[in-house]
Short mmCIF file of C-alpha atoms and ligand atoms in Angstrom, two decimals:
data_model
loop_
_atom_site.label_atom_id
_atom_site.label_comp_id
_atom_site.label_asym_id
_atom_site.label_seq_id
_atom_site.Cartn_x
_atom_site.Cartn_y
_atom_site.Cartn_z
CA UNK A 4 106.16 140.09 109.93
CA UNK A 5 102.50 139.25 110.33
CA UNK A 6 101.83 137.01 113.29
CA UNK A 7 100.21 133.60 113.16
CA UNK A 8 96.91 133.86 114.99
CA UNK A 9 96.62 131.25 117.71
CA UNK A 10 92.97 130.30 117.46
CA UNK A 11 91.95 129.59 121.05
CA UNK A 12 88.33 129.09 120.07
CA UNK A 13 89.16 126.25 117.68
CA UNK A 14 91.74 124.77 120.06
CA UNK A 15 89.23 124.85 122.91
CA UNK A 16 86.69 123.01 120.75
CA UNK A 17 89.32 120.32 120.10
CA UNK A 18 90.08 120.02 123.83
CA UNK A 19 86.36 119.76 124.64
CA UNK A 20 86.04 117.07 121.96
CA UNK A 21 88.89 115.09 123.57
CA UNK A 22 87.26 115.47 126.99
CA UNK A 23 83.91 114.28 125.59
CA UNK A 24 85.57 111.17 124.10
CA UNK A 25 87.17 110.30 127.45
CA UNK A 26 83.88 110.90 129.26
CA UNK A 27 82.05 108.56 126.89
CA UNK A 28 84.73 105.90 127.46
CA UNK A 29 84.53 106.31 131.25
CA UNK A 30 80.78 105.80 131.10
CA UNK A 31 80.97 102.81 128.78
CA UNK A 32 83.92 100.99 130.35
CA UNK A 33 83.55 101.94 134.03
CA UNK A 34 79.99 103.21 134.45
CA UNK A 35 81.42 106.48 135.83
CA UNK A 36 80.17 109.96 134.89
CA UNK A 37 82.44 112.87 135.88
CA UNK A 38 80.54 115.62 137.69
CA UNK A 39 81.20 119.31 138.30
CA UNK A 40 79.46 121.39 140.97
CA UNK A 41 79.58 125.15 140.59
CA UNK A 42 78.68 127.40 143.50
CA UNK A 43 77.54 130.96 142.86
CA UNK A 44 76.94 133.34 145.75
CA UNK A 45 75.05 136.51 144.89
CA UNK A 46 73.89 138.17 141.71
CA UNK A 47 77.07 139.48 140.02
CA UNK A 48 75.95 139.65 136.36
CA UNK A 49 79.32 138.63 134.85
CA UNK A 50 79.59 135.69 137.27
CA UNK A 51 76.08 134.54 136.35
CA UNK A 52 77.02 134.51 132.66
CA UNK A 53 80.22 132.54 133.38
CA UNK A 54 78.39 130.02 135.55
CA UNK A 55 75.68 129.50 132.93
CA UNK A 56 78.17 128.87 130.14
CA UNK A 57 80.26 126.57 132.35
CA UNK A 58 77.13 124.52 133.13
CA UNK A 59 76.12 124.33 129.46
CA UNK A 60 79.55 123.15 128.31
CA UNK A 61 79.81 120.65 131.16
CA UNK A 62 76.60 118.99 129.97
CA UNK A 63 77.74 119.16 126.32
CA UNK A 64 80.80 116.98 127.05
CA UNK A 65 78.57 114.44 128.79
CA UNK A 66 79.37 115.29 132.41
CA UNK A 67 76.98 115.84 135.29
CA UNK A 68 76.56 119.50 136.18
CA UNK A 69 75.16 121.02 139.35
CA UNK A 70 74.67 124.71 139.97
CA UNK A 71 74.23 125.88 143.55
CA UNK A 72 72.95 129.44 143.62
CA UNK A 73 73.07 131.07 147.04
CA UNK A 74 71.78 134.45 148.16
CA UNK A 75 74.26 137.32 148.37
CA UNK A 76 73.85 137.44 152.17
CA UNK A 77 74.43 133.71 152.73
CA UNK A 78 76.27 133.20 156.04
CA UNK A 79 79.79 131.80 155.73
CA UNK A 80 78.83 128.76 157.82
CA UNK A 81 76.13 127.81 155.28
CA UNK A 82 78.56 128.08 152.37
CA UNK A 83 81.14 125.99 154.24
CA UNK A 84 78.45 123.40 155.03
CA UNK A 85 77.58 123.15 151.32
CA UNK A 86 81.26 122.71 150.41
CA UNK A 87 81.54 119.99 153.05
CA UNK A 88 78.56 118.17 151.52
CA UNK A 89 80.09 118.42 148.04
CA UNK A 90 83.48 117.26 149.36
CA UNK A 91 81.79 114.12 150.70
CA UNK A 92 79.61 113.42 147.65
CA UNK A 93 81.32 110.74 145.53
CA UNK A 94 79.36 111.81 142.42
CA UNK A 95 81.03 115.23 142.56
CA UNK A 96 84.58 115.17 141.16
CA UNK A 97 85.08 118.91 140.73
CA UNK A 98 83.98 121.87 142.87
CA UNK A 99 84.25 125.46 141.70
CA UNK A 100 83.26 128.42 143.83
CA UNK A 101 82.76 131.36 141.47
CA UNK A 102 84.84 134.38 142.45
CA UNK A 103 84.61 137.14 143.51
CA UNK A 104 82.60 136.34 146.64
CA UNK A 105 80.53 138.96 148.47
CA UNK A 106 82.66 141.01 150.88
CA UNK A 107 81.46 139.34 154.11
CA UNK A 108 82.88 135.98 152.99
CA UNK A 109 86.55 135.10 153.49
CA UNK A 110 87.68 133.92 150.03
CA UNK A 111 90.84 132.17 151.28
CA UNK A 112 88.91 130.30 153.97
CA UNK A 113 86.24 129.21 151.49
CA UNK A 114 88.70 128.08 148.79
CA UNK A 115 90.81 126.20 151.31
CA UNK A 116 87.69 124.37 152.55
CA UNK A 117 87.41 122.60 149.18
CA UNK A 118 88.91 119.10 149.05
CA UNK A 119 92.18 119.75 147.11
CA UNK A 120 91.49 116.67 144.97
CA UNK A 121 88.22 118.31 143.81
CA UNK A 122 89.65 121.83 143.53
CA UNK A 123 89.34 122.12 139.74
CA UNK A 124 90.26 125.82 139.85
CA UNK A 125 93.62 124.88 141.40
CA UNK A 126 93.45 127.72 143.94
CA UNK A 127 93.66 125.63 147.15
CA UNK A 128 96.87 126.27 149.04
CA UNK A 129 97.82 122.57 148.68
CA UNK A 130 97.54 122.74 144.91
CA UNK A 131 99.53 125.98 144.85
CA UNK A 132 102.26 124.24 146.87
CA UNK A 133 102.20 121.12 144.72
CA UNK A 134 102.49 123.16 141.53
CA UNK A 135 105.31 125.24 143.02
CA UNK A 136 107.26 122.11 143.91
CA UNK A 137 106.66 120.47 140.54
CA UNK A 138 104.32 117.77 141.89
CA UNK A 139 101.06 116.48 140.46
CA UNK A 140 98.37 119.05 141.25
CA UNK A 141 95.16 120.61 139.97
CA UNK A 142 96.41 123.42 137.72
CA UNK A 143 94.54 126.76 137.45
CA UNK A 144 92.51 126.75 134.25
CA UNK A 145 93.56 130.02 132.60
CA UNK A 146 97.33 129.48 132.83
CA UNK A 147 96.85 125.82 131.88
CA UNK A 148 95.05 126.94 128.72
CA UNK A 149 97.89 129.35 127.92
CA UNK A 150 100.47 126.59 128.44
CA UNK A 151 98.57 124.20 126.15
CA UNK A 152 98.49 126.81 123.38
CA UNK A 153 102.20 127.56 123.80
CA UNK A 154 103.14 123.87 123.74
CA UNK A 155 100.95 123.31 120.72
CA UNK A 156 102.56 126.20 118.86
CA UNK A 157 106.20 125.67 119.85
CA UNK A 158 106.52 122.05 120.86
CA UNK A 159 109.29 122.45 123.46
CA UNK A 160 109.50 125.72 125.42
CA UNK A 161 112.86 124.77 126.92
CA UNK A 162 115.34 127.65 127.20
CA UNK A 163 112.91 130.31 125.98
CA UNK A 164 112.81 133.70 127.69
CA UNK A 165 109.29 134.27 129.08
CA UNK A 166 107.90 137.44 130.63
CA UNK A 167 104.61 137.24 132.51
CA UNK A 168 103.08 140.67 133.14
CA UNK A 169 100.90 140.39 136.24
CA UNK A 170 101.45 138.51 139.52
CA UNK A 171 97.93 137.53 140.58
CA UNK A 172 97.37 134.21 142.31
CA UNK A 173 94.91 133.10 139.63
CA UNK A 174 96.93 133.91 136.50
CA UNK A 175 100.38 135.50 136.78
CA UNK A 176 102.00 133.39 139.50
CA UNK A 177 100.76 129.95 138.35
CA UNK A 178 101.58 130.90 134.74
CA UNK A 179 105.15 131.64 135.78
CA UNK A 180 105.36 128.28 137.63
CA UNK A 181 104.12 126.42 134.57
CA UNK A 182 106.61 128.15 132.27
CA UNK A 183 109.39 127.41 134.74
CA UNK A 184 108.22 123.79 134.80
CA UNK A 185 108.68 123.73 131.03
CA UNK A 186 112.23 125.11 131.48
CA UNK A 187 111.67 128.69 130.35
CA UNK A 188 113.71 131.49 131.91
CA UNK A 189 110.90 133.37 133.60
CA UNK A 190 110.48 137.00 134.63
CA UNK A 191 107.35 138.11 136.48
CA UNK A 192 106.61 141.80 135.93
CA UNK A 193 104.05 143.87 137.85
CA UNK A 194 103.02 147.42 138.59
CA UNK A 195 106.34 148.25 140.29
CA UNK A 196 108.56 146.80 137.56
CA UNK A 197 111.06 149.34 136.26
CA UNK A 198 111.61 149.80 132.51
CA UNK A 199 108.82 147.35 131.70
CA UNK A 200 109.18 147.95 127.96
CA UNK A 201 112.82 146.80 128.07
CA UNK A 202 111.92 143.76 130.15
CA UNK A 203 109.19 142.75 127.69
CA UNK A 204 111.46 143.35 124.68
CA UNK A 205 113.76 140.52 125.85
CA UNK A 206 110.98 137.96 125.78
CA UNK A 207 110.45 135.09 123.35
CA UNK A 208 107.10 134.58 125.11
CA UNK A 209 104.99 137.41 126.54
CA UNK A 210 101.96 136.58 128.68
CA UNK A 211 99.95 139.71 129.52
CA UNK A 212 97.58 139.34 132.50
CA UNK A 213 97.10 142.86 133.76
CA UNK A 214 93.54 144.07 133.19
CA UNK A 215 94.54 147.31 131.42
CA UNK A 216 93.14 147.74 127.93
CA UNK A 217 95.77 147.53 125.16
CA UNK A 218 98.60 148.40 127.54
CA UNK A 219 101.33 146.57 125.64
CA UNK A 220 102.18 148.27 122.33
CA UNK A 221 103.85 146.60 119.36
CA UNK A 222 107.20 148.32 119.94
CA UNK A 223 107.59 146.42 123.24
CA UNK A 224 107.52 143.10 121.37
CA UNK A 225 110.66 141.35 120.12
CA UNK A 226 110.21 140.48 116.44
CA UNK A 227 108.93 136.92 116.16
CA UNK A 228 107.92 136.60 119.84
CA UNK A 229 104.77 134.76 120.89
CA UNK A 230 102.17 136.93 122.63
CA UNK A 231 99.49 135.41 124.86
CA UNK A 232 96.88 137.98 125.82
CA UNK A 233 94.94 137.00 128.94
CA UNK A 234 93.29 140.38 129.44
CA UNK A 235 89.55 140.83 128.99
CA UNK A 236 88.62 144.51 129.06
CA UNK A 237 85.36 146.07 127.94
CA UNK A 238 85.82 149.50 126.37
CA UNK A 239 83.49 151.99 124.71
CA UNK A 240 83.05 151.46 120.98
CA UNK A 241 81.33 154.58 119.60
CA UNK A 242 82.17 153.35 116.08
CA UNK A 243 79.60 150.56 116.64
CA UNK A 244 76.94 153.03 117.71
CA UNK A 245 75.98 155.06 120.73
CA UNK A 246 76.49 153.26 124.04
CA UNK A 247 78.11 150.23 122.37
CA UNK A 248 81.15 148.47 123.81
CA UNK A 249 83.69 145.90 122.66
CA UNK A 250 86.22 143.56 124.25
CA UNK A 251 89.94 144.17 124.00
CA UNK A 252 92.92 142.48 125.59
CA UNK A 253 95.91 143.82 127.49
CA UNK A 254 97.95 144.10 124.29
CA UNK A 255 97.37 146.47 121.39
CA UNK A 256 96.45 143.72 118.94
CA UNK A 257 97.19 145.31 115.57
CA UNK A 258 100.57 146.79 116.44
CA UNK A 259 101.67 143.63 118.30
CA UNK A 260 100.45 141.33 115.51
CA UNK A 261 102.61 143.30 113.07
CA UNK A 262 105.77 142.36 115.01
CA UNK A 263 105.01 139.10 116.84
CA UNK A 264 105.50 135.61 115.43
CA UNK A 265 102.23 134.44 116.98
CA UNK A 266 99.47 136.04 118.99
CA UNK A 267 96.16 135.16 120.65
CA UNK A 268 93.18 137.37 119.78
CA UNK A 269 90.65 138.81 122.24
CA UNK A 270 87.98 137.49 122.16
CA UNK A 271 88.67 134.00 120.85
CA UNK A 272 92.06 133.31 122.45
CA UNK A 273 92.64 132.51 126.11
CA UNK A 274 88.98 132.89 127.18
CA UNK A 275 87.55 129.75 125.51
CA UNK A 276 90.57 127.73 126.65
CA UNK A 277 89.80 128.53 130.29
CA UNK A 278 86.44 126.72 130.26
CA UNK A 279 87.87 123.85 128.20
CA UNK A 280 90.58 123.43 130.87
CA UNK A 281 87.98 123.47 133.62
CA UNK A 282 86.33 120.48 131.94
CA UNK A 283 89.73 118.83 131.42
CA UNK A 284 90.51 119.33 135.14
CA UNK A 285 87.17 117.79 136.15
CA UNK A 286 87.94 114.76 133.99
CA UNK A 287 91.45 114.52 135.47
CA UNK A 288 90.03 114.76 139.01
CA UNK A 289 87.50 112.02 138.22
CA UNK A 290 90.19 109.70 136.85
CA UNK A 291 92.42 110.29 139.89
CA UNK A 292 89.51 109.73 142.30
CA UNK A 293 88.79 106.38 140.67
CA UNK A 294 92.42 105.24 140.36
CA UNK A 295 92.24 105.32 136.56
CA UNK A 296 94.91 106.48 134.10
CA UNK A 297 94.74 110.20 133.42
CA UNK A 298 94.06 111.37 129.89
CA UNK A 299 97.27 112.51 128.21
CA UNK A 300 97.83 116.10 127.13
CA UNK A 301 95.00 117.54 129.22
CA UNK A 302 97.02 118.70 132.21
CA UNK A 303 100.43 120.25 132.81
P1 NAP B 419 94.64 141.22 138.91
O1 NAP B 419 94.46 140.28 140.05
O2 NAP B 419 94.03 142.56 138.97
O3 NAP B 419 96.21 141.39 138.69
C1 NAP B 419 96.71 142.31 137.76
C2 NAP B 419 98.21 142.30 137.79
O4 NAP B 419 98.65 143.27 136.84
C3 NAP B 419 98.80 142.69 139.15
O5 NAP B 419 99.85 141.80 139.48
C4 NAP B 419 99.32 144.12 138.92
O6 NAP B 419 100.50 144.41 139.61
C5 NAP B 419 99.65 144.07 137.44
N1 NAP B 419 99.63 145.44 136.89
C6 NAP B 419 98.69 146.39 137.04
N2 NAP B 419 99.03 147.52 136.40
C7 NAP B 419 100.24 147.26 135.85
C8 NAP B 419 101.13 148.04 135.07
N3 NAP B 419 100.86 149.29 134.73
N4 NAP B 419 102.27 147.46 134.66
C9 NAP B 419 102.57 146.19 134.98
N5 NAP B 419 101.76 145.41 135.71
C10 NAP B 419 100.61 145.95 136.15
O7 NAP B 419 94.16 140.58 137.55
P2 NAP B 419 93.99 139.04 137.09
O8 NAP B 419 92.87 138.42 137.82
O9 NAP B 419 95.30 138.37 137.04
O10 NAP B 419 93.48 139.29 135.59
C11 NAP B 419 94.25 139.97 134.64
C12 NAP B 419 93.45 140.13 133.36
O11 NAP B 419 93.15 138.84 132.86
C13 NAP B 419 92.09 140.83 133.53
O12 NAP B 419 91.82 141.56 132.35
C14 NAP B 419 91.12 139.68 133.63
O13 NAP B 419 89.81 140.03 133.19
C15 NAP B 419 91.75 138.70 132.70
N6 NAP B 419 91.42 137.30 132.97
C16 NAP B 419 91.03 136.56 131.92
C17 NAP B 419 90.74 135.22 132.08
C18 NAP B 419 90.37 134.40 130.89
O14 NAP B 419 89.75 133.38 131.02
N7 NAP B 419 90.75 134.83 129.70
C19 NAP B 419 90.83 134.64 133.35
C20 NAP B 419 91.26 135.41 134.42
C21 NAP B 419 91.56 136.76 134.21
P3 NAP B 419 100.55 144.56 141.23
O15 NAP B 419 100.51 143.16 141.75
O16 NAP B 419 101.85 145.24 141.45
O17 NAP B 419 99.35 145.37 141.62
#
């Protein structure tokens, strides 16, 4: 079998197009422009790249975008004061604090200072609780993007066996909640899981969110299963020239694609969906804040 490639790049462009249409309608019919504020503390190069591309795409769909760049040694009280200002600014519908934060800042405290209604990353403890109890919440962007691709590919996920490898708060755990919400039978695997290969072999759906390059080989995959690769790992690529690198996922793409029914590539799979879902969440937050109907198909 050769797997169908789930084209996250194309899907993300479609989602961004839908968001842009809704934004244009909000402006025209209600004179409302959704707005996203992104807060970056420090100079982490990867975070700077993410923040720049988030800002660019926010503007491209017609939303307001604000970037707050703070020094690496910003006192916690100053960061909390900024979040308080953004919480109370009616033009701001979404607030994202780029992680990781410098070590002297308490990440949990900072995230839980964001108004849950504006928490477009879905990391606030209230949103975690709402998601876990099946209530309307802000859903973390990366797992939301994975869910959208799975629903698009399969239609109903009901009754499917899903294995999520990884139990982080930002990917693994919310992914498992979303799959459970769609009536999958869900297993969460992690570094202490015994006989991981056998666990993965049972799965109709495998979501790999580990951070270990090409850890999942093709012979762990049940023939015809759907493989969602969340991992983004940069490895040396001497074949491209001295000092060159390339991105790979957490699954060994070629061997898995030879067995799976469908698979997401890296790059071009989950990554682009994450930013598209951030924009979708900002739109959803804006609609909720203004008592307007939420766009369909853009949240869980
Ligand atoms: P994380 O917080 O480091 O969590 C990794 C998880 O993998 C942990 O639960 C860990 O288990 C588990 N793990 C580690 N080694 C394992 C092993 N040998 N077998 C089974 N499980 C193992 O990572 P994360 O933030 O969830 O991110 C995971 C990957 O997704 C990274 O490559 C990251 O770059 C990528 N990512 C991509 C996007 C995107 O937009 N595409 C977004 C977020 C993250 P323990 O809990 O037992 O330690």
